[in-house]
Coordinates of C-alpha atoms in Angstrom, one line a residue:
X43 CA 0.1 0.1 -0.5
X44 CA 1.7 3.6 -0.8
X45 CA 1.3 6.1 1.5
X46 CA 0.3 8.7 -1.2
X47 CA -3.8 9.4 -1.1
X48 CA -3.4 7.7 -4.8
X49 CA -6.5 7.0 -6.6
X50 CA -5.7 4.0 -7.6
X51 CA -4.8 2.8 -3.5
X52 CA -4.6 -1.5 -4.2
X53 CA -0.8 -2.6 -5.0
X54 CA -2.0 -3.4 -8.1
X55 CA -0.3 -1.5 -11.6
X56 CA -1.2 -1.1 -15.3
X57 CA 1.6 -2.1 -17.9
X58 CA 1.9 -0.4 -21.2
X59 CA 4.6 -1.1 -24.2
X60 CA 5.2 1.5 -26.9
X61 CA 4.3 1.7 -30.7
X62 CA 7.1 3.6 -32.6
X63 CA 4.6 5.7 -34.7
X64 CA 7.0 8.6 -35.0
X65 CA 9.9 7.0 -36.4
X66 CA 11.5 5.7 -33.7
X67 CA 12.5 1.9 -33.4
X68 CA 16.2 1.0 -33.8
X69 CA 18.5 -1.8 -33.2
X70 CA 21.3 0.8 -33.0
X71 CA 20.3 3.5 -31.9
X72 CA 20.2 6.5 -34.9
X73 CA 20.9 4.1 -37.6
X74 CA 18.1 4.5 -39.4
X75 CA 16.6 0.7 -40.8
X76 CA 14.2 1.0 -43.0
X77 CA 12.7 -2.8 -42.5
X78 CA 11.7 -1.4 -38.6
X79 CA 9.5 2.6 -40.1
X80 CA 7.0 3.8 -38.7
X81 CA 4.6 2.4 -41.3
X82 CA 1.2 0.6 -40.6
X83 CA 2.0 -3.5 -41.0
X84 CA 5.2 -2.8 -38.6
X85 CA 3.6 -0.3 -35.2
X86 CA 0.4 -2.8 -35.8
X87 CA 3.0 -5.7 -35.6
X88 CA 4.3 -3.8 -32.8
X89 CA 0.3 -3.5 -31.1
X90 CA -0.8 -6.7 -31.6
X91 CA 1.7 -8.7 -30.2
X92 CA 2.0 -6.8 -26.8
X93 CA -2.4 -7.1 -26.9
X94 CA -1.2 -11.1 -27.5
X95 CA 1.4 -11.4 -24.7
X96 CA -1.3 -9.7 -22.2
X97 CA 0.5 -5.7 -21.7
X98 CA -2.4 -4.0 -20.7
X99 CA -2.2 -0.7 -22.3
X100 CA 0.3 0.2 -25.5
X101 CA 1.4 4.0 -26.0
X102 CA 0.3 5.7 -28.9
X103 CA 3.3 8.6 -29.8
X104 CA 2.1 11.9 -31.3
X105 CA 4.9 13.9 -33.6
X106 CA 5.3 15.8 -36.5
X107 CA 7.8 12.9 -38.2
X108 CA 6.9 10.8 -40.6
X109 CA 4.9 7.9 -39.3
X110 CA 1.3 7.3 -38.3
X111 CA -1.3 9.8 -36.6
X112 CA -1.8 7.9 -33.1
X113 CA -5.6 8.4 -33.2
X114 CA -6.4 7.5 -36.7
X115 CA -3.8 4.1 -35.8
X116 CA -5.6 3.9 -32.6
X117 CA -9.7 3.6 -35.1
X118 CA -6.8 1.1 -38.0
X119 CA -6.3 -1.5 -34.5
X120 CA -8.7 -1.2 -32.9
X121 CA -11.2 -4.3 -34.4
X122 CA -7.6 -6.0 -34.2
X123 CA -7.0 -6.3 -31.3
X124 CA -8.6 -8.2 -28.5
X125 CA -7.9 -7.2 -24.5
X126 CA -5.5 -4.8 -24.8
X127 CA -6.0 -0.3 -24.3
X128 CA -4.2 2.0 -26.2
X129 CA -3.2 4.8 -25.3
X130 CA -3.0 8.3 -27.6
X131 CA -1.0 11.2 -27.2
X132 CA -3.7 13.5 -29.5
X133 CA -2.3 17.8 -28.8
X134 CA -4.2 19.6 -27.7
X135 CA -5.1 22.2 -30.2
X136 CA -4.6 20.3 -33.4
X137 CA -8.4 19.8 -33.5
X138 CA -12.3 22.3 -32.9
X139 CA -13.5 20.6 -30.1
X140 CA -16.1 19.3 -30.6
X141 CA -15.2 18.1 -33.4
X142 CA -11.9 15.7 -31.3
X143 CA -14.8 14.3 -28.5
X144 CA -17.1 12.8 -31.1
X145 CA -13.4 11.0 -33.1
X146 CA -13.2 10.5 -29.2
X147 CA -16.0 9.2 -28.8
X148 CA -16.1 7.5 -32.4
X149 CA -12.7 5.0 -31.2
X150 CA -14.0 4.5 -28.1
X151 CA -17.2 2.9 -29.0
X152 CA -14.6 1.1 -32.0
X153 CA -13.1 0.0 -30.0
X154 CA -15.6 -1.0 -27.7
X155 CA -14.3 1.8 -24.3
X156 CA -10.2 0.0 -24.6
X157 CA -9.5 3.9 -25.0
X158 CA -7.1 5.9 -23.2
X159 CA -5.4 9.4 -23.7
X160 CA -2.5 11.3 -23.3
X161 CA -2.6 14.6 -23.3
X162 CA 0.1 16.5 -24.9
X163 CA 0.7 20.5 -24.4
X164 CA 3.8 20.9 -26.2
X165 CA 3.7 23.6 -29.4
X166 CA 2.4 22.4 -32.4
X167 CA 4.4 21.5 -35.0
X168 CA 4.8 25.0 -36.8
X169 CA 4.3 27.1 -34.4
X170 CA 6.1 28.8 -31.7
X171 CA 3.3 29.1 -28.1
X172 CA 3.9 30.2 -23.9
X173 CA 3.9 28.3 -21.9
X174 CA 1.2 29.9 -20.6
X175 CA -0.6 30.0 -23.9
X176 CA -0.5 26.6 -24.0
X177 CA -1.2 25.4 -21.5
X178 CA -4.6 27.6 -21.1
X179 CA -5.5 26.4 -24.7
X180 CA -5.1 23.6 -23.6
X181 CA -7.0 23.2 -19.7
X182 CA -10.0 24.7 -22.0
X183 CA -10.0 21.9 -24.1
X184 CA -9.9 19.2 -21.3
X185 CA -12.9 21.0 -19.4
X186 CA -14.5 21.2 -23.1
X187 CA -13.9 17.5 -23.1
X188 CA -15.1 16.5 -20.3
X189 CA -18.0 18.8 -20.2
X190 CA -19.5 17.0 -23.8
X191 CA -18.8 13.9 -22.4
X192 CA -20.2 13.9 -18.3
X193 CA -23.3 16.6 -20.1
X194 CA -26.6 15.8 -21.5
X195 CA -28.5 18.2 -24.1
X196 CA -27.3 21.1 -24.6
X197 CA -23.9 22.4 -23.7
X198 CA -21.9 26.1 -23.5
X199 CA -18.5 26.9 -23.3
X200 CA -17.3 30.8 -23.4
X201 CA -13.3 30.5 -22.7
X202 CA -10.7 33.0 -24.1
X203 CA -10.0 30.0 -26.6
X204 CA -13.1 29.3 -27.5
X205 CA -17.3 30.1 -27.9
X206 CA -19.1 27.0 -27.6
X207 CA -22.7 27.1 -28.4
X208 CA -24.3 22.6 -28.8
X209 CA -27.9 21.5 -28.9
X210 CA -26.7 18.5 -27.8
X211 CA -23.6 16.5 -26.7
X212 CA -24.7 12.8 -28.5
X213 CA -22.9 13.0 -30.9
X214 CA -19.4 12.9 -28.0
X215 CA -20.5 9.9 -25.8
X216 CA -18.5 8.5 -25.4
X217 CA -18.7 4.5 -24.9
X218 CA -16.2 4.6 -21.5
X219 CA -19.3 5.9 -18.5
X220 CA -18.9 7.8 -15.3
X221 CA -16.6 10.5 -17.1
X222 CA -15.0 9.1 -20.2
X223 CA -11.8 7.9 -21.2
X224 CA -9.0 8.4 -18.6
X225 CA -6.3 11.6 -19.2
X226 CA -2.9 10.3 -18.8
X227 CA -0.4 13.5 -18.5
X228 CA 3.8 14.3 -17.8
X229 CA 5.1 18.2 -17.3
X230 CA 7.7 19.3 -14.7
X231 CA 7.1 22.6 -15.1
X232 CA 4.2 24.2 -12.3
X233 CA 1.8 25.2 -15.2
X234 CA 1.8 21.5 -16.6
X235 CA 1.9 20.3 -13.2
X236 CA -1.5 22.4 -11.9
X237 CA -2.9 21.2 -15.0
X238 CA -3.5 18.1 -14.3
X239 CA -3.2 18.3 -10.8
X240 CA -6.6 20.4 -12.1
X241 CA -8.0 17.5 -14.6
X242 CA -6.9 14.5 -15.1
X243 CA -6.5 11.5 -14.1
X244 CA -3.1 9.9 -14.4
X245 CA 0.2 11.7 -13.4
X246 CA 3.5 10.7 -16.2
X247 CA 6.6 11.0 -15.1
X248 CA 10.6 10.6 -17.1
X249 CA 13.9 8.6 -15.3
X250 CA 14.5 10.1 -12.8
X251 CA 16.0 9.0 -9.8
X252 CA 13.9 7.7 -6.5
X253 CA 14.4 10.4 -3.6
X254 CA 13.6 13.0 -6.7
X255 CA 10.9 11.4 -8.5
X256 CA 9.7 10.6 -5.0
X257 CA 9.2 14.1 -3.8
X258 CA 7.9 14.7 -6.8
X259 CA 4.8 13.0 -6.4
X260 CA 4.2 14.6 -3.1
X261 CA 3.9 17.7 -4.4
X262 CA 1.1 16.3 -7.0
X263 CA -0.6 15.0 -5.1
X264 CA -0.9 18.1 -2.3
X265 CA -1.6 20.0 -5.4
X266 CA -4.3 17.3 -6.7
X267 CA -5.8 17.2 -3.3
X268 CA -6.0 20.7 -2.5
X269 CA -8.3 21.0 -5.5
X270 CA -10.2 18.4 -4.0
X271 CA -9.1 15.1 -5.9
X272 CA -7.0 11.8 -6.0
X273 CA -4.1 11.2 -8.9
X274 CA -2.9 8.1 -10.4
X275 CA 1.2 8.4 -11.0
X276 CA 3.3 6.3 -13.9
X277 CA 6.1 5.8 -14.9
X278 CA 7.8 6.6 -19.0
X279 CA 10.6 3.9 -19.1
X280 CA 12.4 1.7 -21.3
X281 CA 14.1 -1.4 -20.5
X282 CA 16.5 -3.6 -21.2
X283 CA 15.9 -7.0 -19.5
X284 CA 18.6 -10.2 -19.8
X285 CA 19.4 -13.7 -18.2
X286 CA 22.1 -12.0 -16.3
X287 CA 23.3 -8.6 -15.3
X288 CA 26.6 -8.8 -18.2
X289 CA 24.2 -9.1 -21.0
X290 CA 22.4 -6.4 -20.3
X291 CA 25.0 -4.0 -19.8
X292 CA 26.0 -5.4 -22.7
X293 CA 22.7 -4.8 -24.9
X294 CA 22.7 -1.1 -23.3
X295 CA 26.4 -0.4 -25.1
X296 CA 26.1 -2.6 -28.1
X297 CA 22.4 0.2 -28.6
X298 CA 24.6 2.9 -28.5
X299 CA 27.7 1.9 -29.9
X300 CA 27.0 3.2 -33.9
X301 CA 25.8 6.4 -32.6
X302 CA 27.9 9.9 -32.7
X303 CA 27.2 13.2 -30.7
X304 CA 25.7 15.3 -34.1
X305 CA 23.2 12.6 -35.1
X306 CA 21.6 12.5 -31.4
X307 CA 21.6 15.7 -31.2
X308 CA 19.9 16.2 -34.8
X309 CA 17.1 13.1 -33.6
X310 CA 16.7 14.5 -30.7
X311 CA 16.4 18.1 -32.4
X312 CA 13.1 16.1 -34.6
X313 CA 10.7 16.6 -31.6
X314 CA 8.1 18.4 -30.4
X315 CA 9.3 18.6 -26.9
X316 CA 13.1 18.6 -27.4
X317 CA 13.6 22.4 -25.0
X318 CA 10.7 21.1 -22.3
X319 CA 11.7 21.9 -18.4
X320 CA 11.2 17.9 -17.7
X321 CA 14.7 17.1 -21.2
X322 CA 16.1 19.7 -20.0
X323 CA 16.1 17.8 -16.4
X324 CA 16.7 14.4 -18.0
X325 CA 20.0 16.2 -20.0
X326 CA 21.2 17.9 -16.5
X327 CA 21.1 14.4 -14.8
X328 CA 23.0 12.6 -17.7
X329 CA 25.5 14.9 -17.5
X330 CA 25.9 14.3 -14.0
X331 CA 26.9 10.7 -14.5
X332 CA 30.4 9.7 -15.3
X333 CA 28.7 6.4 -16.9
X334 CA 25.3 7.3 -17.8
X335 CA 23.8 5.4 -14.9
X336 CA 21.9 8.0 -13.0
X337 CA 22.0 5.6 -10.5
X338 CA 21.5 1.3 -10.1
X339 CA 20.3 -0.1 -13.2
X340 CA 18.6 3.6 -14.3
X341 CA 21.3 4.0 -17.5
X342 CA 20.6 7.5 -19.3
X343 CA 22.6 6.4 -22.9
X344 CA 19.2 6.3 -25.2
X345 CA 18.6 9.8 -23.8
X346 CA 22.2 10.6 -26.2
X347 CA 19.5 10.1 -29.4
X348 CA 16.2 10.9 -27.7
X349 CA 13.8 13.9 -27.0
X350 CA 11.1 12.9 -24.0
X351 CA 11.9 9.5 -22.0
X352 CA 16.4 8.8 -22.2
X353 CA 17.0 6.0 -19.6
X354 CA 16.6 2.5 -19.3
X355 CA 16.0 0.0 -16.8
X356 CA 19.0 -2.5 -17.4
X357 CA 19.2 -6.1 -15.4
X358 CA 18.8 -9.1 -14.8
X359 CA 14.6 -10.5 -15.0
X360 CA 15.1 -9.9 -10.5
X361 CA 16.5 -6.6 -10.8
X362 CA 14.7 -5.0 -13.1
X363 CA 11.5 -6.5 -10.9
X364 CA 12.9 -5.5 -8.1
X365 CA 13.2 -1.8 -9.3
X366 CA 9.7 -1.6 -10.4
X367 CA 8.5 -2.9 -7.2
X368 CA 10.1 0.4 -5.1
X369 CA 8.1 2.4 -7.3
X370 CA 5.3 0.8 -6.9
X371 CA 5.9 1.2 -3.3
X372 CA 6.6 5.1 -4.0
X373 CA 3.0 4.8 -5.4
X374 CA 3.5 4.1 -9.3
X375 CA 0.2 2.2 -10.7
X376 CA 1.4 2.4 -14.8
X377 CA 4.1 2.0 -16.8
X378 CA 4.7 2.6 -20.3
X379 CA 7.5 0.4 -21.2
X380 CA 9.9 -0.1 -24.4
X381 CA 13.1 -1.2 -25.7
X382 CA 15.4 -1.3 -29.4
X383 CA 14.1 -2.7 -31.2
X384 CA 11.1 -2.5 -29.8
X385 CA 8.7 -5.5 -31.4
X386 CA 12.3 -8.0 -29.7
X387 CA 11.9 -6.6 -26.5
X388 CA 8.1 -6.1 -26.1
X389 CA 8.3 -10.3 -26.3
X390 CA 11.8 -10.5 -23.6
X391 CA 10.3 -8.1 -20.8
X392 CA 6.6 -10.6 -21.2
X393 CA 8.8 -13.3 -20.8
X394 CA 11.3 -12.6 -17.9
X395 CA 8.7 -9.5 -16.7
X396 CA 5.3 -9.4 -17.2
X397 CA 4.0 -12.6 -15.2
X398 CA 5.8 -11.2 -12.5
X399 CA 3.9 -7.8 -11.4
X400 CA 0.0 -7.7 -9.8
X401 CA -1.6 -6.2 -13.0
X402 CA -4.5 -4.2 -13.4
X403 CA -6.5 -2.1 -16.0
X404 CA -7.2 1.5 -14.4
X405 CA -10.3 2.6 -16.8
X406 CA -11.6 -0.5 -15.3
X407 CA -11.3 -0.4 -11.3
X408 CA -12.3 3.4 -11.8
X409 CA -15.3 1.5 -13.3
X410 CA -14.8 3.4 -16.8
X411 CA -15.1 0.6 -18.8
X412 CA -18.5 -0.9 -17.9
X413 CA -20.0 -3.7 -19.0
X414 CA -23.2 -3.2 -21.8
X415 CA -22.8 0.7 -21.4
X416 CA -25.6 3.0 -22.4
X417 CA -25.0 5.2 -25.3
X418 CA -26.5 6.6 -28.5
X419 CA -24.4 4.4 -30.8
X420 CA -25.7 1.4 -28.1
X421 CA -28.9 0.8 -26.5
X422 CA -30.2 3.7 -26.0
X423 CA -33.5 5.5 -27.7
X424 CA -32.6 6.8 -30.8
X425 CA -33.7 10.7 -30.5

């Protein structure tokens, strides 16, 4: 049991994998391989494998990079999977909010409630804005989405960015109940943390030392409590697990063995969040390390060529499991994991570690995905 006032006090975790929709799959980091490009076939194979291996969720990222649009991809994959949720990254402001709500309701019905949303507030492609503008607009969009999901009848919104008057909310009603799809969010700036504390369900964190993670969790729990809320916590990391620690560390070294500093900087600069506070904090932590390990079994070498999540848990099965158990003891209730190449590492983690974790689906625990929901697209009376 966690001592933090989190939404899911029971010691269970949702384990997600990652599908490389944004040209982020490599055998050797920084060396593009045409056989694992981010087309529908390869990205779909990753999701179908994670589904078959028993992962509860899969993150679908968003970026202005050759690959797949996350929401369109999720709609196509939903009928091709059986049990896995899809965590779709959505950059706030790209779509008119009522039509975004309708698109999400459509995908949620196709997936029979196997949809979650990762809220993104970074700059939109080709556009630079201040943190204040981005987060204020995102706050309005989230409230509009939640209002459309939770309100019956007419809907009105008057804000700084949107003025909306709709005669009905029926087109936006999702398959999931009691608030609609869960909202996941990550960011360490004060504005980002406030947005999550006020509106979202799961606060995602990138790898740092355990003491810094625990402190951030305490701060975020207090921020949520100030709004009369509780949130859950999730951890986004890469993983390299092998039968022995020596093999795992060798695999980590091999991954960056062909990487040049110039290529690494080029790849990092592609990302919409490459200058965010979270990325800079990870860069600072890596710079303080002499061997790329931030602490035992937490290796930051991936950050040499990747914006966003920049570190991996590295070790044998017992060591990786022990590290995840420590995070669970801190209060983590969701893990979003990945590895290079994504198909191979998905299988290795499922083989060595996944069966030993007490797993769950947060949207089911929290009453969002329920049997036979009554919606305008299921059994509600037609109007």
